[in-house]
mmCIF file of N, CA and C in Angstrom:
data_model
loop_
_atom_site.group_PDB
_atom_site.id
_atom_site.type_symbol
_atom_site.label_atom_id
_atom_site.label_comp_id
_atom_site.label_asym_id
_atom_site.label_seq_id
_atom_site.Cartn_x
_atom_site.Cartn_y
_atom_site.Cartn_z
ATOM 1 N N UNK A 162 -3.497 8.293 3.644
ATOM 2 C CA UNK A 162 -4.180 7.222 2.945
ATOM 3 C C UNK A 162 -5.340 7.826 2.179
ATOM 4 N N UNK A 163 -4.978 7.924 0.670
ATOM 5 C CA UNK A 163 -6.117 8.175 0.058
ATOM 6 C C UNK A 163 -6.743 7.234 -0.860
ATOM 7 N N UNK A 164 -7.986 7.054 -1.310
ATOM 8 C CA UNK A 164 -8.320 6.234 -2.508
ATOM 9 C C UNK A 164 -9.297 7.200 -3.578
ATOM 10 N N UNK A 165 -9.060 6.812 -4.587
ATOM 11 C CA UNK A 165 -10.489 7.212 -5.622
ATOM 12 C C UNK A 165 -10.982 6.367 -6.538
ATOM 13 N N UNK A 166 -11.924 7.177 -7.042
ATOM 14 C CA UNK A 166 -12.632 6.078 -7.593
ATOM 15 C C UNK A 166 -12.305 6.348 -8.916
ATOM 16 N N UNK A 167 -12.117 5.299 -10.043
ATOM 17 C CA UNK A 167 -11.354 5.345 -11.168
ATOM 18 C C UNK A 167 -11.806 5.845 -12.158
ATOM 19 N N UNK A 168 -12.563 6.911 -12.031
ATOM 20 C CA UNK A 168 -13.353 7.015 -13.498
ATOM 21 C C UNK A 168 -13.565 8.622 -12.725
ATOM 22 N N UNK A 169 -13.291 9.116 -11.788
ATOM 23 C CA UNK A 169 -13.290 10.249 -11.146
ATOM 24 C C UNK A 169 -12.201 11.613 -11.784
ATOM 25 N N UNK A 170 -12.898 12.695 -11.939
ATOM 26 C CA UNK A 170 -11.868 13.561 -12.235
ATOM 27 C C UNK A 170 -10.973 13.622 -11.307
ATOM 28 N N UNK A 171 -9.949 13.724 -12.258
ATOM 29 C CA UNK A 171 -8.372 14.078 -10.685
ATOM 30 C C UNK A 171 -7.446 12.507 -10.402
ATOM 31 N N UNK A 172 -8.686 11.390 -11.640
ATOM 32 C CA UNK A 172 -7.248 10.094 -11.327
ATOM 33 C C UNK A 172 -6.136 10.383 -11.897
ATOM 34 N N UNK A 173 -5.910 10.794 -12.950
ATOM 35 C CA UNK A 173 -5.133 10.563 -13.518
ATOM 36 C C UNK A 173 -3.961 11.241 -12.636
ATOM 37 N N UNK A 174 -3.891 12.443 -12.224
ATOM 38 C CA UNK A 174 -3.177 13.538 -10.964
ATOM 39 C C UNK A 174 -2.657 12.175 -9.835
ATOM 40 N N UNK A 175 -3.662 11.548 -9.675
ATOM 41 C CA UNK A 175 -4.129 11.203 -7.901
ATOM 42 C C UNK A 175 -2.766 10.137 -8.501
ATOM 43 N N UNK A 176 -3.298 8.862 -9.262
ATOM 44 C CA UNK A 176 -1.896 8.034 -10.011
ATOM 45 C C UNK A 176 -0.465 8.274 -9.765
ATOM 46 N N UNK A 177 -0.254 9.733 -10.284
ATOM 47 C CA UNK A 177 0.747 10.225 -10.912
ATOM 48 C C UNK A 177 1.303 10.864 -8.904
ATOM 49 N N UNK A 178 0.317 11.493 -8.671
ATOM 50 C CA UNK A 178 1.238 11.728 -7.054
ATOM 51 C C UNK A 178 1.479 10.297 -6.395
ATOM 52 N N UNK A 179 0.766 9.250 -6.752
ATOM 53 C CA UNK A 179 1.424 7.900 -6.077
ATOM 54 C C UNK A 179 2.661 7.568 -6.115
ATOM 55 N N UNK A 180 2.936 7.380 -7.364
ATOM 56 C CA UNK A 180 4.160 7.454 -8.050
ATOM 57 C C UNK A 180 5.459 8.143 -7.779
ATOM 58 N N UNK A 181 4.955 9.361 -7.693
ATOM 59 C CA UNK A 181 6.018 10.357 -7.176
ATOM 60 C C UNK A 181 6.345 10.793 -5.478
ATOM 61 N N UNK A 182 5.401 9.877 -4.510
ATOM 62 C CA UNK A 182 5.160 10.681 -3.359
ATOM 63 C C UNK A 182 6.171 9.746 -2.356
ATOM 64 N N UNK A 183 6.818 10.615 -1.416
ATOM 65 C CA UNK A 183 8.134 9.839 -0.810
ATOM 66 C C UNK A 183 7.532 9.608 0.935
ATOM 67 N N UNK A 184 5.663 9.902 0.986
ATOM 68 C CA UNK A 184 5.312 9.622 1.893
ATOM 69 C C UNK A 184 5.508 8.414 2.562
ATOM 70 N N UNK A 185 5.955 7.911 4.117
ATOM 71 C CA UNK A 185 5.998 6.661 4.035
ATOM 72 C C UNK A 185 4.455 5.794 4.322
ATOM 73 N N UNK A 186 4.179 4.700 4.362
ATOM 74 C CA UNK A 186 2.959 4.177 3.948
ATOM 75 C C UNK A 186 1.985 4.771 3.218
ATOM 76 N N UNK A 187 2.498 5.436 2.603
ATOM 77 C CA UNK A 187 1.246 6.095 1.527
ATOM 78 C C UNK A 187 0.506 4.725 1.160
ATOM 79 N N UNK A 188 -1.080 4.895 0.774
ATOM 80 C CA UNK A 188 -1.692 4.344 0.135
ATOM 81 C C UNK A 188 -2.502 4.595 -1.716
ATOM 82 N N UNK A 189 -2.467 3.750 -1.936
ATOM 83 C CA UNK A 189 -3.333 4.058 -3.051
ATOM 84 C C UNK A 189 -3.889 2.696 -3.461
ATOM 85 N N UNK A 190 -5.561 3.406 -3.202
ATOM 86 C CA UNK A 190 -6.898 2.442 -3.621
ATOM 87 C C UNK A 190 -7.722 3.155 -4.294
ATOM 88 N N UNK A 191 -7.722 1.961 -5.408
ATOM 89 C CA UNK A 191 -8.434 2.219 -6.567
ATOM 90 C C UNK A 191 -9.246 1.352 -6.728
ATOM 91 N N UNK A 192 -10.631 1.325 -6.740
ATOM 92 C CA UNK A 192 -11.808 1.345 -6.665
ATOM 93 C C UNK A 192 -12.705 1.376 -8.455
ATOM 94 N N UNK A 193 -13.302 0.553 -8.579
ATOM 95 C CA UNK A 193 -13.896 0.841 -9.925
ATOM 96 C C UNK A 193 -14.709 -0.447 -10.312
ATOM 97 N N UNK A 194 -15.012 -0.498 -11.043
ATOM 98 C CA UNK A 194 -15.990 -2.015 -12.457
ATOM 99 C C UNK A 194 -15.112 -2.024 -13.479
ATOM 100 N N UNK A 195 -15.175 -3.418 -13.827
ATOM 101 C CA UNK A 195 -14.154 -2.971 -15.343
ATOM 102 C C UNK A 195 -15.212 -3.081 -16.195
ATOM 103 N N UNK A 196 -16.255 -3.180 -16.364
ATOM 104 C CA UNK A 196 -17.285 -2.256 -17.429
ATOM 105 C C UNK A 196 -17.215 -1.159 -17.627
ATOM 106 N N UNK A 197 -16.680 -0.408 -16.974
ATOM 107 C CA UNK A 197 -16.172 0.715 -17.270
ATOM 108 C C UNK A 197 -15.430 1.183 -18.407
ATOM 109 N N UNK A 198 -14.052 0.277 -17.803
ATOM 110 C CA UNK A 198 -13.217 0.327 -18.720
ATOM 111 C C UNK A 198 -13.160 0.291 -20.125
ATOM 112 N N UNK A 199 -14.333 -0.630 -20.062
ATOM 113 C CA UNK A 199 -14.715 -0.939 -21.593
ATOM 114 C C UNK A 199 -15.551 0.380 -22.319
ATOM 115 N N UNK A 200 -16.866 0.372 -21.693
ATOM 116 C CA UNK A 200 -17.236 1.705 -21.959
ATOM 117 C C UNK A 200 -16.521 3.036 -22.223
ATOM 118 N N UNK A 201 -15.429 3.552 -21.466
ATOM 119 C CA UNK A 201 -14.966 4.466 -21.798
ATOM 120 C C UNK A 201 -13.471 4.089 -22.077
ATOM 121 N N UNK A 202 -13.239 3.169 -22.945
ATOM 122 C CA UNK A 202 -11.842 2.966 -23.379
ATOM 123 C C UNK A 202 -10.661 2.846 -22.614
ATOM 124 N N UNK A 203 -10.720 2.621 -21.294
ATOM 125 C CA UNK A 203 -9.637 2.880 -20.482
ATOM 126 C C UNK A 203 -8.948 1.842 -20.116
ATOM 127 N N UNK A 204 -8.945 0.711 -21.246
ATOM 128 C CA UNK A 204 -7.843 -0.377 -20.535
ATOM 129 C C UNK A 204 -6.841 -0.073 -20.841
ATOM 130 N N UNK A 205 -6.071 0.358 -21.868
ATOM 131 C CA UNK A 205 -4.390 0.610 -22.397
ATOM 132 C C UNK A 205 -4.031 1.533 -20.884
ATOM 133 N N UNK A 206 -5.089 2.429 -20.484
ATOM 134 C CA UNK A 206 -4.413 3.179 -19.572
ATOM 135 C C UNK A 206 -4.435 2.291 -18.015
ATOM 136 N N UNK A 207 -4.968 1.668 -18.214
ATOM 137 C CA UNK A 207 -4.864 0.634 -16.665
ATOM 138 C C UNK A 207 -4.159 -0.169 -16.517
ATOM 139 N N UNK A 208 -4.359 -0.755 -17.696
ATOM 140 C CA UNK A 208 -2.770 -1.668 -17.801
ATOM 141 C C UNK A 208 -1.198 -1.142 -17.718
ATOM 142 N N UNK A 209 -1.393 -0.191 -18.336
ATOM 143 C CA UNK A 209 -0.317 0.624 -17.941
ATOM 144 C C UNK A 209 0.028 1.111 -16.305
ATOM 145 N N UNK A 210 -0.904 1.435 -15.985
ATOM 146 C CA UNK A 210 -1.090 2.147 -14.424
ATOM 147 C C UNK A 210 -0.446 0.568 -13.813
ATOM 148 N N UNK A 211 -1.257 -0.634 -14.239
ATOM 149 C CA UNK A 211 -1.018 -1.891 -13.677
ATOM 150 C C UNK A 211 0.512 -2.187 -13.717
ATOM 151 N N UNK A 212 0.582 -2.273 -14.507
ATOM 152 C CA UNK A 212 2.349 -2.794 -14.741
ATOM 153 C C UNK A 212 3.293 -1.803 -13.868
ATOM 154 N N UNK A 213 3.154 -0.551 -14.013
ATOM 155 C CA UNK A 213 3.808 0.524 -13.372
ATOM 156 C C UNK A 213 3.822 0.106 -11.828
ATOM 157 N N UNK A 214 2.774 -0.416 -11.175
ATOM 158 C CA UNK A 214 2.599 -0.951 -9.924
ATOM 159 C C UNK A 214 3.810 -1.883 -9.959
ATOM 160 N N UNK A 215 3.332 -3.211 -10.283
ATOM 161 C CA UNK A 215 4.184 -4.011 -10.755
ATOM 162 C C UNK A 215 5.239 -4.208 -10.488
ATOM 163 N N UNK A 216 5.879 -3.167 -11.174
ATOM 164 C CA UNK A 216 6.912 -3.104 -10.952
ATOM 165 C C UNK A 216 7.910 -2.419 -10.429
ATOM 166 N N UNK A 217 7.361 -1.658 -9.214
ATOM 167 C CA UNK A 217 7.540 -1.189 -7.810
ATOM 168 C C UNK A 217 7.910 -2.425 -6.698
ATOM 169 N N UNK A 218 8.897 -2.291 -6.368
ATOM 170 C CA UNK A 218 9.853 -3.398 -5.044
ATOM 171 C C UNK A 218 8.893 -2.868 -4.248
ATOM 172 N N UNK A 219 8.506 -2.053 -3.577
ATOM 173 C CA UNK A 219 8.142 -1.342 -2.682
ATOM 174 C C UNK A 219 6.538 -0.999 -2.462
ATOM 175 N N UNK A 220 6.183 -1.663 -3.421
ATOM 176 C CA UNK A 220 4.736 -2.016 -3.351
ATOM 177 C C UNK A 220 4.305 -2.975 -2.811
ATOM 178 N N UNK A 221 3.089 -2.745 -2.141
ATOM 179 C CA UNK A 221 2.752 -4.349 -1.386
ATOM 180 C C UNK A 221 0.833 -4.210 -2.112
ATOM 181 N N UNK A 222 0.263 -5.309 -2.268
ATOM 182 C CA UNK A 222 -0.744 -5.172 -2.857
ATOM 183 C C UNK A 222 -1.428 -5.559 -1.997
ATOM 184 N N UNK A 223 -2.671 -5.265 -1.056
ATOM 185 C CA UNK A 223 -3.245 -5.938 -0.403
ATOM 186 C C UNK A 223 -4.799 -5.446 -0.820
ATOM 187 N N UNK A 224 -5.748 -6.686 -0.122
ATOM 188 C CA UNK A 224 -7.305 -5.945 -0.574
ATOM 189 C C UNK A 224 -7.474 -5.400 0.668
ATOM 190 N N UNK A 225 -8.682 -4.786 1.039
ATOM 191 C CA UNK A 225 -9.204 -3.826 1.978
ATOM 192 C C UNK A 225 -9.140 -4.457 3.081
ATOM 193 N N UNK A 226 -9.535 -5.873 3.455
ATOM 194 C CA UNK A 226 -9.337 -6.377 5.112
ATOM 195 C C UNK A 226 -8.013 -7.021 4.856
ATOM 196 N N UNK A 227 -7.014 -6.535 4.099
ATOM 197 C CA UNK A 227 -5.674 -6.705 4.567
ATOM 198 C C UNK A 227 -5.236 -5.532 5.040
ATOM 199 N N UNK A 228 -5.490 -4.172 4.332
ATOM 200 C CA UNK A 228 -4.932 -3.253 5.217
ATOM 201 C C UNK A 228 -5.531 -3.054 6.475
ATOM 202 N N UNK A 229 -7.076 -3.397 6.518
ATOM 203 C CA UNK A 229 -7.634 -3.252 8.232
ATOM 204 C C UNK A 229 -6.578 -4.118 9.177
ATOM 205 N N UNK A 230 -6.450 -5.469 8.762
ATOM 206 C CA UNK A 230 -5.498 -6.512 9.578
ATOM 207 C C UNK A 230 -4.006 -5.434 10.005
ATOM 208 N N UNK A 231 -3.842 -4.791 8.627
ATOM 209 C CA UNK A 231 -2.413 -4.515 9.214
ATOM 210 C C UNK A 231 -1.980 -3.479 10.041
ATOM 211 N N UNK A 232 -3.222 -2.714 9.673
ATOM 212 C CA UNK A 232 -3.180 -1.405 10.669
ATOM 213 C C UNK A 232 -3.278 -1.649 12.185
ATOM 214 N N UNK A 233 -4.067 -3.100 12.327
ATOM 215 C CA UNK A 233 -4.558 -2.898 13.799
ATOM 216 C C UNK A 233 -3.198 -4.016 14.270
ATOM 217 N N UNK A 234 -2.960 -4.835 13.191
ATOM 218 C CA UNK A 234 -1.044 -4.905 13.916
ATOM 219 C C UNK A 234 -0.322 -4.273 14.444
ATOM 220 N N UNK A 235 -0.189 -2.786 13.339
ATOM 221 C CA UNK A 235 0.948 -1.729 13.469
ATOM 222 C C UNK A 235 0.077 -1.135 15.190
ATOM 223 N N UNK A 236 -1.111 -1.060 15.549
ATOM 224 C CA UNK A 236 -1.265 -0.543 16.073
ATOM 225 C C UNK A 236 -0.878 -1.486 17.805
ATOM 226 N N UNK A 237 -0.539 -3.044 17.823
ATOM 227 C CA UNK A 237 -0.568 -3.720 19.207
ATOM 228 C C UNK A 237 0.747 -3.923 19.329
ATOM 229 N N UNK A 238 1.463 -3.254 18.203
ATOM 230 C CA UNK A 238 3.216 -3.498 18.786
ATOM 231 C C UNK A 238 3.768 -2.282 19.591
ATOM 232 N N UNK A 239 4.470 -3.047 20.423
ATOM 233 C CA UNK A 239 4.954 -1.956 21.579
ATOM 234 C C UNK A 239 6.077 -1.836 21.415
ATOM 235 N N UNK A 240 6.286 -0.319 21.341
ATOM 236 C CA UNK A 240 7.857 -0.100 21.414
ATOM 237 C C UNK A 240 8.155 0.698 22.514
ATOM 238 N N UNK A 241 9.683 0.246 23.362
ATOM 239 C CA UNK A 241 10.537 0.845 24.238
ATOM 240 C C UNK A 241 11.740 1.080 23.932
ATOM 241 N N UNK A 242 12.286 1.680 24.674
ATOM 242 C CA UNK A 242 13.649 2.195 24.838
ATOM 243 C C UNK A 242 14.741 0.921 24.791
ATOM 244 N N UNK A 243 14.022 0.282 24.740
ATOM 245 C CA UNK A 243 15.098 -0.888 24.856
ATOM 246 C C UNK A 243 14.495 -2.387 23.663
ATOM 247 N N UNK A 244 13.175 -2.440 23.939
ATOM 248 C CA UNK A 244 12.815 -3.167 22.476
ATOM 249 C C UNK A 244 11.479 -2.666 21.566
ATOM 250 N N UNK A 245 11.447 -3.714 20.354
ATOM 251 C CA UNK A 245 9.700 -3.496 19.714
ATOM 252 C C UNK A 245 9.443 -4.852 19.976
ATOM 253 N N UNK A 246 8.303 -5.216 20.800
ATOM 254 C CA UNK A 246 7.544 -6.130 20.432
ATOM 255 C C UNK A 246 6.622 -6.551 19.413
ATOM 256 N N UNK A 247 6.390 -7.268 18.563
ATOM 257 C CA UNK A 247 5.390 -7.436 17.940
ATOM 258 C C UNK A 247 4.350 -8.834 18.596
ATOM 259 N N UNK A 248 3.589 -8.314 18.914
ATOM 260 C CA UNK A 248 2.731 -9.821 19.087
ATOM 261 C C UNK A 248 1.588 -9.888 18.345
ATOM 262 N N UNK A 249 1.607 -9.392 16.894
ATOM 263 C CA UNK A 249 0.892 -9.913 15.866
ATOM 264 C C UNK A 249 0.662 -11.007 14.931
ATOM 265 N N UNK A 250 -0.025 -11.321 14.614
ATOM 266 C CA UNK A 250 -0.148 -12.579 13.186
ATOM 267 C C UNK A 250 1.279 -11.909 12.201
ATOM 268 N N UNK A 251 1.557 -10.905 11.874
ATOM 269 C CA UNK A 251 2.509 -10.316 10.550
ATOM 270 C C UNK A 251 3.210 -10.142 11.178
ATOM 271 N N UNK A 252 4.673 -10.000 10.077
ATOM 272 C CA UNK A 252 6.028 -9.463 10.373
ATOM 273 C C UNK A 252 5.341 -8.198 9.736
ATOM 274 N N UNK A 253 6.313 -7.098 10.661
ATOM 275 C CA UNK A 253 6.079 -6.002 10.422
ATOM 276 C C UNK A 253 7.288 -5.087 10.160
ATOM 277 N N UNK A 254 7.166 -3.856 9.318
ATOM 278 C CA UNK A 254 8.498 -3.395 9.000
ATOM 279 C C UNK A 254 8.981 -2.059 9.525
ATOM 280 N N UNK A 255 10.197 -1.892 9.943
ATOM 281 C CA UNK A 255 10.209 -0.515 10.863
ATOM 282 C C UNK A 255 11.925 -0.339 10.448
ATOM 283 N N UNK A 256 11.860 0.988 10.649
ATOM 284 C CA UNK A 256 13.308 1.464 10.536
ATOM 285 C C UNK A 256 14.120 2.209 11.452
ATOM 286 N N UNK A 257 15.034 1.272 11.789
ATOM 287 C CA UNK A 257 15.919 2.004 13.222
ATOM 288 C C UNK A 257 16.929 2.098 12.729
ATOM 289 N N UNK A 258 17.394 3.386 13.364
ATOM 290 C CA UNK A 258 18.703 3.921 13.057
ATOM 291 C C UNK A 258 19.298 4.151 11.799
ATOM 292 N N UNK A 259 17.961 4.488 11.122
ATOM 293 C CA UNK A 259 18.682 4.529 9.310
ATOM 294 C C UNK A 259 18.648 2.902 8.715
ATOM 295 N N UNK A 260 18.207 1.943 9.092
ATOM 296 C CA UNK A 260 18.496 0.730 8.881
ATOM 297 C C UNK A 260 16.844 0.024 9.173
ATOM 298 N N UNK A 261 16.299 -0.382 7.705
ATOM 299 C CA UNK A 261 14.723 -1.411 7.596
ATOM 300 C C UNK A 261 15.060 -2.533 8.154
ATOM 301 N N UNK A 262 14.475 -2.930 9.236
ATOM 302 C CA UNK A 262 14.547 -4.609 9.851
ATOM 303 C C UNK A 262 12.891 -4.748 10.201
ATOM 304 N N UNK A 263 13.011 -6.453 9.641
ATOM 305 C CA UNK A 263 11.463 -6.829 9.789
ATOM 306 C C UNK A 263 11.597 -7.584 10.951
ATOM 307 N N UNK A 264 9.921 -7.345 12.076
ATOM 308 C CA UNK A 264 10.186 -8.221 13.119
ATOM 309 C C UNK A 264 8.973 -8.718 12.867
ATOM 310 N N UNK A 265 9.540 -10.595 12.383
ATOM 311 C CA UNK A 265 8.559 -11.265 12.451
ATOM 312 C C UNK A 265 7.286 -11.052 13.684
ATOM 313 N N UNK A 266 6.325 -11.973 13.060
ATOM 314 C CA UNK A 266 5.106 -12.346 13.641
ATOM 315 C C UNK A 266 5.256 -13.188 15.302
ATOM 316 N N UNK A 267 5.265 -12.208 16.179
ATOM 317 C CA UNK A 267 5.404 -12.914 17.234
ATOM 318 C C UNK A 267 6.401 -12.537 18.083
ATOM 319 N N UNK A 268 7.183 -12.156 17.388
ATOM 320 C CA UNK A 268 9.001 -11.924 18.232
ATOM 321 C C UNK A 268 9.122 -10.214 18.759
ATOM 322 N N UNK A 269 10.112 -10.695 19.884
ATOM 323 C CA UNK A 269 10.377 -9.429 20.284
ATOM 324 C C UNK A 269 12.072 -9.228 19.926
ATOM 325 N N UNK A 270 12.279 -7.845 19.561
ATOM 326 C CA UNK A 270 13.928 -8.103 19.066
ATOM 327 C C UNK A 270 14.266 -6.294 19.765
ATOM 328 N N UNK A 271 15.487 -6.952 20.688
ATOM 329 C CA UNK A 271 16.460 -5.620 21.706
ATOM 330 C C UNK A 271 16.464 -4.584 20.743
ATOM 331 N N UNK A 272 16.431 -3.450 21.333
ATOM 332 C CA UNK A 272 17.155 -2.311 20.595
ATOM 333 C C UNK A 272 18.547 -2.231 20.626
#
């Protein structure tokens, strides 16, 4: 999980490994003013960056106390040899056996 700040040398890199990186939960937070933007000309390139998001299936957009919420989800589900519990507020997403199944908010589902 990395973030930077948008006007920082190395976004444009930092972007571009988002894009390309087959980490799973990778993050990317981007941080900035859009006075900025204005000041140093950088909306064509944000909008761009924006849409590119966009239009990623596999993107989930959340603000900062959504990823705190979700981490400390991922962190109260229990898994055994035989099931995952989740007893969180979220469905959460996990992959068994080569195969993504979401276990709702609450449920416990057999292995």
């Amino acid at each position: 999980a990395v973030g930077t700040y948008h006007v920082m040398p190395g976004f444009y890199g930092f972007v571009e490994g988002f894009f390309e990186t087959d980490v799973e939960l990778a993050l990317c937070q981007i941080v900035g003013h859009a006075y900025d933007l204005d000041v140093m000309k950088l909306w064509d390139y944000y909008e761009d960056v924006f849409r590119r998001l966009s239009e990623c299936s596999d993107v989930a957009f959340m603000t900062n106390l959504d990823v705190v919420r979700y981490l400390q989800a991922m962190d109260s589900v229990v898994i055994s040899d035989r099931e995952i519990q989740n007893p969180s507020a979220f469905d959460m997403w996990f992959e068994v056996d080569g195969y993504v199944i979401c276990i709702g908010a609450g449920e416990c589902v057999p292995l």
